[in-house]
Amino acid sequence: MERNTLTQKTSLQLGEFDIIAAYFKDLTDQSGVALGIGDDAAIIDLPLQSKIQLVVASDTLVDGVHFPSDASAYQIAQRALCVNLSDMAAMAATPRWFTLALTLPKEKANRQWLKDFSMGLAEVALEYNCALIGGDTTAGPLSITITMLGEVPVGAGLARSGATTGDGVYVTGFLGDGAAGLLAITKIDSFKNKPKIVSERLLDLFYKPLPQIIAALKIRHLASACIDISDGLVADLGHICRSSGVAASVDTAMLPIHPDLQENFQDQCHDWALFGGDDYQLCFTVPAADLSIVDDWIYQGELDATRIGVILSFSDNNPAVLIDGFKSLERLRGFDHFIP
Ligand code: ADP
Ligand code: MG
């Protein structure tokens, strides 16, 4: 599309095609790609007798909504790719390829910004072994849309809908760091009497969440349902419940909360772990018969996860997610872009 692109330029400005050629075309190794950046679309080789399924997800990050306007290009790129990788983890897919639709204000279309952005992107792409294969570049308010393609063996993908009564509920990593990270961005004063390392860890995690691909592949053949926690544990476990037609009970004493949060934010950290967003950990369920296998992996240090609850049958008394036996309906909704 030609209108409103960055193409009309003065000699000092970078045009759309300069940007693509300099910062995106050779960003990553194009493995499995028959035709990469430079044509009207990319072509991907799939095995002839395909025993894999493609898994596709998109996420958009908007300036001032998903990251603060003073975030660096490097940080924005890393967060954009990581949140998309987290969707692959939720499906237990191996990430392979992605496209990047970049809308960029003209004042940011300079070499330094683009160099930092493409470096942030390249580092995460290398770490998670996925390749940039195409995209679009336009001028306008800063927004980044990544479409990620991954693969799973046929039938091995995890959905939200497979949980049944008696399943154990697990989460990976720590909860509440995302909400605490947001506080570090919006109200750094709340950290003024705390060790600097506390806010540093949270800010690092906010800009580079840790997509749980390895954990997802480990639990793939055992888990009955899975979701990544972007809107808060209770909201996202609620999605599993609604998709599966079940309820769930969470034991707050079991919530994995980082010692930094327990020590410095005693009063808030449980609320953050339950209702805060942006953690990008996984919440998954495991049938009763396999709980001992997963618990053993955790015990042996092969899986960084915690059993926090159990799936219940759905009823008037158990309408969704119960927290220590209490209904959580009033706060179940999580974050919604369109409802204040
Ligand atoms: P068209 O006008 O046919 O849509 P474009 O001129 O937008 O094609 O893009 C030219 C090539 O550059 C295409 O292969 C496209 O996928 C790629 N491309 C454009 N923007 C990006 C980007 N931000 N990152 C990666 N590839 C891009
Ligand atoms: Mg285009």
Tab-separated table of C-alpha atoms and ligand atoms in Angstrom:
chain	number	residue	atom	x	y	z
A	1	MET	CA	0.000	0.000	0.000
A	2	GLU	CA	1.438	3.335	-1.029
A	3	ARG	CA	-0.666	5.941	0.835
A	4	ASN	CA	0.695	7.305	4.098
A	5	THR	CA	3.806	5.155	3.978
A	6	LEU	CA	7.229	6.482	4.760
A	7	THR	CA	8.215	6.499	1.106
A	8	GLN	CA	7.908	10.227	0.327
A	9	LYS	CA	11.244	11.434	1.651
A	10	THR	CA	13.797	14.134	1.529
A	11	SER	CA	17.362	13.029	0.840
A	12	LEU	CA	18.210	12.793	4.551
A	13	GLN	CA	15.133	10.833	5.564
A	14	LEU	CA	14.854	7.084	5.554
A	15	GLY	CA	12.173	5.712	3.268
A	16	GLU	CA	10.128	2.572	3.739
A	17	PHE	CA	12.364	0.495	1.487
A	18	ASP	CA	15.588	1.819	3.043
A	19	ILE	CA	14.215	0.832	6.447
A	20	ILE	CA	13.249	-2.675	5.351
A	21	ALA	CA	16.557	-3.276	3.582
A	22	ALA	CA	18.740	-1.864	6.359
A	23	TYR	CA	16.982	-3.094	9.485
A	24	PHE	CA	14.728	-6.040	8.738
A	25	LYS	CA	15.690	-7.923	5.577
A	26	ASP	CA	18.674	-9.798	6.969
A	27	LEU	CA	17.719	-9.708	10.614
A	28	THR	CA	17.421	-13.444	11.108
A	29	ASP	CA	18.309	-16.703	9.439
A	30	GLN	CA	15.456	-17.639	7.103
A	31	SER	CA	15.330	-21.372	7.839
A	32	GLY	CA	12.391	-23.271	6.355
A	33	VAL	CA	11.561	-20.266	4.202
A	34	ALA	CA	11.237	-20.805	0.450
A	35	LEU	CA	10.753	-17.091	-0.205
A	36	GLY	CA	11.490	-14.468	2.431
A	37	ILE	CA	11.454	-10.695	2.708
A	38	GLY	CA	11.387	-8.813	-0.602
A	39	ASP	CA	8.388	-10.186	-2.433
A	40	ASP	CA	4.659	-9.582	-1.959
A	41	ALA	CA	4.435	-12.373	0.597
A	42	ALA	CA	6.647	-15.012	2.122
A	43	ILE	CA	6.429	-18.719	1.242
A	44	ILE	CA	7.149	-21.343	3.867
A	45	ASP	CA	8.196	-24.916	3.126
A	46	LEU	CA	6.109	-27.507	4.940
A	47	PRO	CA	6.973	-31.213	4.941
A	48	LEU	CA	5.137	-33.089	2.175
A	49	GLN	CA	3.388	-35.574	4.413
A	50	SER	CA	2.893	-32.997	7.037
A	51	LYS	CA	2.762	-34.376	10.536
A	52	ILE	CA	2.736	-30.915	11.966
A	53	GLN	CA	0.102	-28.253	12.332
A	54	LEU	CA	0.770	-24.535	11.989
A	55	VAL	CA	-0.169	-22.432	15.001
A	56	VAL	CA	-0.814	-18.735	14.295
A	57	ALA	CA	-1.231	-15.817	16.715
A	58	SER	CA	-1.091	-12.001	16.477
A	59	ASP	CA	-0.617	-9.373	19.134
A	60	THR	CA	-0.493	-5.605	18.767
A	61	LEU	CA	1.378	-3.258	21.090
A	62	VAL	CA	0.232	0.365	21.078
A	63	ASP	CA	2.326	3.280	22.349
A	64	GLY	CA	1.051	4.465	25.724
A	65	VAL	CA	-1.211	1.439	26.142
A	66	HIS	CA	1.120	-1.558	26.169
A	67	PHE	CA	4.348	0.276	26.892
A	68	PRO	CA	5.107	3.791	28.161
A	69	SER	CA	5.946	6.421	25.558
A	70	ASP	CA	9.457	6.827	26.965
A	71	ALA	CA	10.319	3.125	26.506
A	72	SER	CA	13.378	2.583	24.325
A	73	ALA	CA	13.138	1.068	20.862
A	74	TYR	CA	15.141	-1.916	22.136
A	75	GLN	CA	12.699	-2.497	25.011
A	76	ILE	CA	9.609	-2.130	22.815
A	77	ALA	CA	10.929	-4.647	20.283
A	78	GLN	CA	11.753	-7.208	22.969
A	79	ARG	CA	8.381	-6.894	24.677
A	80	ALA	CA	6.515	-7.113	21.356
A	81	LEU	CA	8.230	-10.342	20.360
A	82	CYS	CA	8.087	-11.900	23.838
A	83	VAL	CA	4.343	-11.426	24.303
A	84	ASN	CA	3.766	-13.105	20.938
A	85	LEU	CA	6.098	-15.953	21.885
A	86	SER	CA	4.069	-16.355	25.062
A	87	ASP	CA	1.006	-17.163	22.934
A	88	MET	CA	3.033	-19.931	21.281
A	89	ALA	CA	3.944	-21.249	24.733
A	90	ALA	CA	0.266	-21.229	25.732
A	91	MET	CA	-0.480	-23.504	22.772
A	92	ALA	CA	2.628	-25.630	23.431
A	93	ALA	CA	3.896	-24.743	19.957
A	94	THR	CA	7.501	-24.367	18.829
A	95	PRO	CA	7.933	-20.834	17.434
A	96	ARG	CA	9.287	-20.741	13.867
A	97	TRP	CA	8.482	-17.574	11.883
A	98	PHE	CA	6.986	-14.144	12.406
A	99	THR	CA	5.902	-11.065	10.509
A	100	LEU	CA	6.213	-7.503	11.763
A	101	ALA	CA	3.761	-4.708	10.934
A	102	LEU	CA	5.471	-1.566	12.164
A	103	THR	CA	3.712	1.794	12.243
A	104	LEU	CA	6.268	4.436	13.058
A	105	PRO	CA	5.965	8.199	13.662
A	106	LYS	CA	8.177	10.023	11.171
A	107	GLU	CA	10.335	11.444	13.985
A	108	LYS	CA	11.265	7.930	15.073
A	109	ALA	CA	12.217	6.804	11.553
A	110	ASN	CA	15.880	7.541	12.232
A	111	ARG	CA	18.858	5.210	12.154
A	112	GLN	CA	19.431	5.088	15.916
A	113	TRP	CA	15.839	4.182	16.772
A	114	LEU	CA	15.634	1.552	14.033
A	115	LYS	CA	19.020	0.087	14.899
A	116	ASP	CA	18.012	-0.318	18.552
A	117	PHE	CA	14.624	-1.734	17.580
A	118	SER	CA	16.037	-4.301	15.171
A	119	MET	CA	18.738	-5.267	17.674
A	120	GLY	CA	16.144	-5.935	20.387
A	121	LEU	CA	14.131	-7.967	17.934
A	122	ALA	CA	17.125	-9.938	16.665
A	123	GLU	CA	18.283	-10.893	20.161
A	124	VAL	CA	14.929	-12.385	21.135
A	125	ALA	CA	14.480	-14.029	17.712
A	126	LEU	CA	17.868	-15.702	18.095
A	127	GLU	CA	17.169	-16.794	21.659
A	128	TYR	CA	13.852	-18.389	20.703
A	129	ASN	CA	14.979	-19.566	17.289
A	130	CYS	CA	12.360	-17.861	15.124
A	131	ALA	CA	12.807	-15.882	11.917
A	132	LEU	CA	11.374	-12.590	10.647
A	133	ILE	CA	9.899	-13.411	7.231
A	134	GLY	CA	7.940	-10.322	6.265
A	135	GLY	CA	5.787	-7.464	7.378
A	136	ASP	CA	4.694	-3.961	6.596
A	137	THR	CA	6.158	-0.550	7.364
A	138	THR	CA	3.998	2.566	7.547
A	139	ALA	CA	4.053	6.035	9.075
A	140	GLY	CA	1.667	6.879	11.907
A	141	PRO	CA	1.328	6.648	15.693
A	142	LEU	CA	3.756	4.035	17.033
A	143	SER	CA	2.246	0.564	17.005
A	144	ILE	CA	3.753	-2.881	16.523
A	145	THR	CA	1.845	-5.924	15.349
A	146	ILE	CA	3.612	-9.258	15.250
A	147	THR	CA	2.075	-12.357	13.747
A	148	MET	CA	3.823	-15.473	14.964
A	149	LEU	CA	3.777	-18.863	13.283
A	150	GLY	CA	4.694	-21.966	15.211
A	151	GLU	CA	4.345	-25.694	14.812
A	152	VAL	CA	3.013	-28.622	16.833
A	153	PRO	CA	2.823	-32.330	16.038
A	154	VAL	CA	-0.727	-32.996	14.774
A	155	GLY	CA	-3.126	-32.957	17.739
A	156	ALA	CA	-0.484	-31.999	20.310
A	157	GLY	CA	-1.455	-28.328	20.677
A	158	LEU	CA	-2.905	-27.309	24.043
A	159	ALA	CA	-6.230	-25.480	24.204
A	160	ARG	CA	-8.165	-23.765	26.991
A	161	SER	CA	-10.968	-26.286	26.729
A	162	GLY	CA	-9.617	-29.600	28.019
A	163	ALA	CA	-9.789	-29.269	31.822
A	164	THR	CA	-11.950	-31.768	33.753
A	165	THR	CA	-12.997	-32.187	37.378
A	166	GLY	CA	-10.170	-33.347	39.615
A	167	ASP	CA	-7.367	-31.937	37.429
A	168	GLY	CA	-4.592	-30.110	39.274
A	169	VAL	CA	-4.022	-26.424	38.449
A	170	TYR	CA	-0.413	-25.290	38.021
A	171	VAL	CA	1.380	-22.073	37.170
A	172	THR	CA	4.946	-21.609	35.959
A	173	GLY	CA	7.460	-19.206	37.530
A	174	PHE	CA	6.387	-16.372	39.814
A	175	LEU	CA	3.123	-14.411	39.779
A	176	GLY	CA	2.618	-10.717	40.485
A	177	ASP	CA	5.857	-9.491	38.895
A	178	GLY	CA	3.948	-8.017	35.936
A	179	ALA	CA	1.689	-5.863	38.124
A	180	ALA	CA	4.649	-4.834	40.272
A	181	GLY	CA	6.600	-3.964	37.102
A	182	LEU	CA	3.759	-1.742	35.943
A	183	LEU	CA	3.884	0.031	39.301
A	184	ALA	CA	7.632	0.518	38.845
A	185	ILE	CA	6.870	2.209	35.518
A	186	THR	CA	3.900	4.324	36.560
A	187	LYS	CA	4.773	5.129	40.203
A	188	ILE	CA	8.501	4.675	40.738
A	189	ASP	CA	8.035	6.600	44.033
A	190	SER	CA	6.535	3.421	45.504
A	191	PHE	CA	10.045	1.957	45.249
A	192	LYS	CA	12.006	4.840	46.723
A	193	ASN	CA	12.791	3.095	50.033
A	194	LYS	CA	13.404	-0.314	48.463
A	195	PRO	CA	16.677	-1.793	47.230
A	196	LYS	CA	17.300	-0.735	43.621
A	197	ILE	CA	17.622	-4.342	42.532
A	198	VAL	CA	13.906	-4.859	43.275
A	199	SER	CA	12.683	-2.381	40.660
A	200	GLU	CA	15.467	-3.328	38.239
A	201	ARG	CA	14.385	-6.971	38.151
A	202	LEU	CA	10.752	-5.958	37.628
A	203	LEU	CA	11.518	-3.491	34.839
A	204	ASP	CA	13.722	-6.062	33.080
A	205	LEU	CA	10.848	-8.549	33.239
A	206	PHE	CA	8.277	-6.012	32.090
A	207	TYR	CA	10.221	-5.253	28.936
A	208	LYS	CA	11.400	-8.803	28.401
A	209	PRO	CA	8.876	-11.257	29.822
A	210	LEU	CA	10.077	-14.862	29.721
A	211	PRO	CA	7.938	-16.860	27.267
A	212	GLN	CA	7.552	-20.333	28.790
A	213	ILE	CA	8.249	-22.355	25.642
A	214	ILE	CA	10.478	-24.936	27.332
A	215	ALA	CA	7.982	-25.582	30.137
A	216	ALA	CA	5.154	-25.814	27.581
A	217	LEU	CA	6.954	-28.442	25.508
A	218	LYS	CA	7.710	-30.427	28.664
A	219	ILE	CA	4.077	-30.580	29.827
A	220	ARG	CA	2.550	-30.803	26.344
A	221	HIS	CA	1.711	-34.521	26.399
A	222	LEU	CA	0.281	-34.409	29.937
A	223	ALA	CA	-1.576	-31.116	30.305
A	224	SER	CA	-5.314	-31.036	29.662
A	225	ALA	CA	-5.612	-27.254	29.174
A	226	CYS	CA	-3.255	-24.282	29.076
A	227	ILE	CA	-3.312	-20.477	28.849
A	228	ASP	CA	-0.718	-17.766	29.249
A	229	ILE	CA	-1.394	-15.304	32.057
A	230	SER	CA	-1.629	-11.908	30.410
A	231	ASP	CA	-4.732	-10.518	32.157
A	232	GLY	CA	-4.225	-11.984	35.648
A	233	LEU	CA	-4.380	-15.507	37.072
A	234	VAL	CA	-8.027	-15.395	38.119
A	235	ALA	CA	-9.187	-13.907	34.818
A	236	ASP	CA	-7.142	-16.316	32.711
A	237	LEU	CA	-7.921	-19.406	34.784
A	238	GLY	CA	-11.524	-18.191	34.409
A	239	HIS	CA	-11.068	-18.510	30.623
A	240	ILE	CA	-9.974	-22.127	31.048
A	241	CYS	CA	-13.024	-22.717	33.259
A	242	ARG	CA	-15.484	-21.196	30.802
A	243	SER	CA	-13.961	-22.974	27.791
A	244	SER	CA	-13.887	-26.290	29.664
A	245	GLY	CA	-17.283	-25.949	31.420
A	246	VAL	CA	-15.725	-26.365	34.863
A	247	ALA	CA	-14.876	-24.288	37.951
A	248	ALA	CA	-11.570	-24.012	39.811
A	249	SER	CA	-10.344	-23.446	43.314
A	250	VAL	CA	-7.088	-21.628	44.072
A	251	ASP	CA	-5.200	-21.872	47.359
A	252	THR	CA	-3.554	-18.481	47.938
A	253	ALA	CA	-1.029	-19.973	50.375
A	254	MET	CA	0.448	-21.838	47.379
A	255	LEU	CA	0.857	-18.828	45.063
A	256	PRO	CA	4.474	-18.543	43.886
A	257	ILE	CA	5.514	-14.995	44.720
A	258	HIS	CA	9.114	-13.813	44.368
A	259	PRO	CA	10.844	-13.144	47.734
A	260	ASP	CA	11.475	-9.510	46.637
A	261	LEU	CA	7.714	-8.947	46.455
A	262	GLN	CA	6.962	-10.824	49.647
A	263	GLU	CA	9.507	-8.730	51.527
A	264	ASN	CA	8.776	-5.337	50.020
A	265	PHE	CA	5.102	-5.462	49.092
A	266	GLN	CA	3.607	-7.773	51.696
A	267	ASP	CA	0.172	-6.131	51.560
A	268	GLN	CA	-0.211	-5.985	47.776
A	269	CYS	CA	1.618	-9.013	46.442
A	270	HIS	CA	-1.212	-11.542	46.828
A	271	ASP	CA	-3.628	-9.270	44.998
A	272	TRP	CA	-1.059	-8.787	42.243
A	273	ALA	CA	-0.505	-12.526	41.945
A	274	LEU	CA	-4.253	-13.162	41.654
A	275	PHE	CA	-5.488	-10.212	39.639
A	276	GLY	CA	-2.482	-8.403	38.129
A	277	GLY	CA	-1.709	-8.770	34.433
A	278	ASP	CA	1.453	-8.963	32.329
A	279	ASP	CA	3.033	-11.984	34.009
A	280	TYR	CA	3.241	-14.105	30.828
A	281	GLN	CA	3.578	-17.259	32.868
A	282	LEU	CA	1.512	-20.340	31.996
A	283	CYS	CA	-1.499	-21.646	33.876
A	284	PHE	CA	-2.154	-25.295	32.999
A	285	THR	CA	-4.190	-28.220	34.237
A	286	VAL	CA	-3.101	-31.854	34.599
A	287	PRO	CA	-5.378	-34.908	34.999
A	288	ALA	CA	-5.410	-36.415	38.494
A	289	ALA	CA	-3.669	-39.594	37.302
A	290	ASP	CA	-0.608	-37.643	36.116
A	291	LEU	CA	-0.175	-35.213	39.003
A	292	SER	CA	2.615	-37.245	40.571
A	293	ILE	CA	4.643	-37.101	37.331
A	294	VAL	CA	4.436	-33.319	37.164
A	295	ASP	CA	5.030	-32.914	40.904
A	296	ASP	CA	8.111	-35.078	40.563
A	297	TRP	CA	9.471	-32.944	37.692
A	298	ILE	CA	8.996	-29.907	39.917
A	299	TYR	CA	10.682	-31.634	42.844
A	300	GLN	CA	13.631	-32.691	40.674
A	301	GLY	CA	14.033	-29.153	39.321
A	302	GLU	CA	13.090	-30.170	35.772
A	303	LEU	CA	10.056	-27.885	35.672
A	304	ASP	CA	9.706	-24.468	37.314
A	305	ALA	CA	6.044	-24.649	38.318
A	306	THR	CA	3.760	-24.781	41.359
A	307	ARG	CA	0.505	-26.637	41.977
A	308	ILE	CA	-1.920	-23.963	43.203
A	309	GLY	CA	-5.357	-25.501	43.003
A	310	VAL	CA	-7.823	-27.979	41.616
A	311	ILE	CA	-10.551	-28.116	38.962
A	312	LEU	CA	-14.089	-28.517	40.343
A	313	SER	CA	-17.324	-29.330	38.600
A	314	PHE	CA	-19.328	-26.283	37.579
A	315	SER	CA	-22.415	-25.553	39.694
A	316	ASP	CA	-24.359	-22.650	41.223
A	317	ASN	CA	-22.076	-22.876	44.222
A	318	ASN	CA	-18.952	-23.125	42.099
A	319	PRO	CA	-19.653	-20.678	39.270
A	320	ALA	CA	-16.038	-19.966	38.292
A	321	VAL	CA	-12.784	-19.440	40.176
A	322	LEU	CA	-12.920	-19.790	43.959
A	323	ILE	CA	-10.140	-18.218	46.006
A	324	ASP	CA	-9.602	-20.026	49.302
A	325	GLY	CA	-13.220	-21.158	48.998
A	326	PHE	CA	-14.647	-17.702	48.218
A	327	LYS	CA	-16.229	-16.699	44.930
A	328	SER	CA	-14.194	-14.228	42.905
A	329	LEU	CA	-16.817	-13.297	40.331
A	330	GLU	CA	-16.706	-9.559	40.949
A	331	ARG	CA	-13.054	-9.382	39.930
A	332	LEU	CA	-13.065	-12.160	37.403
A	333	ARG	CA	-13.257	-10.008	34.330
A	334	GLY	CA	-9.594	-9.041	34.153
A	335	PHE	CA	-8.455	-6.282	31.841
A	336	ASP	CA	-10.668	-5.302	28.933
A	337	HIS	CA	-9.588	-2.628	26.442
A	338	PHE	CA	-13.156	-1.514	25.773
A	339	ILE	CA	-14.759	-1.617	29.241
A	340	PRO	CA	-13.630	1.090	31.659
B	1	ADP	P1	3.710	-4.678	-0.570
B	1	ADP	O1	3.616	-3.243	-0.917
B	1	ADP	O2	3.644	-5.624	-1.703
B	1	ADP	O3	2.815	-5.043	0.584
B	1	ADP	P2	5.976	-3.893	0.909
B	1	ADP	O4	6.563	-2.871	0.026
B	1	ADP	O5	5.100	-3.437	2.038
B	1	ADP	O6	5.197	-4.922	-0.008
B	1	ADP	O7	7.111	-4.792	1.535
B	1	ADP	C1	8.182	-5.251	0.756
B	1	ADP	C2	8.762	-6.479	1.404
B	1	ADP	O8	9.316	-6.138	2.673
B	1	ADP	C3	7.739	-7.566	1.680
B	1	ADP	O9	8.391	-8.818	1.503
B	1	ADP	C4	7.402	-7.384	3.140
B	1	ADP	O10	6.994	-8.597	3.736
B	1	ADP	C5	8.710	-6.875	3.693
B	1	ADP	N1	8.535	-5.981	4.850
B	1	ADP	C6	7.921	-4.772	4.887
B	1	ADP	N2	7.978	-4.217	6.134
B	1	ADP	C7	8.638	-5.121	6.908
B	1	ADP	C8	9.016	-5.151	8.276
B	1	ADP	N3	8.710	-4.161	9.137
B	1	ADP	N4	9.667	-6.251	8.728
B	1	ADP	C9	9.950	-7.252	7.885
B	1	ADP	N5	9.658	-7.275	6.588
B	1	ADP	C10	8.998	-6.225	6.083
B	2	MG	MG	3.111	-3.152	2.246
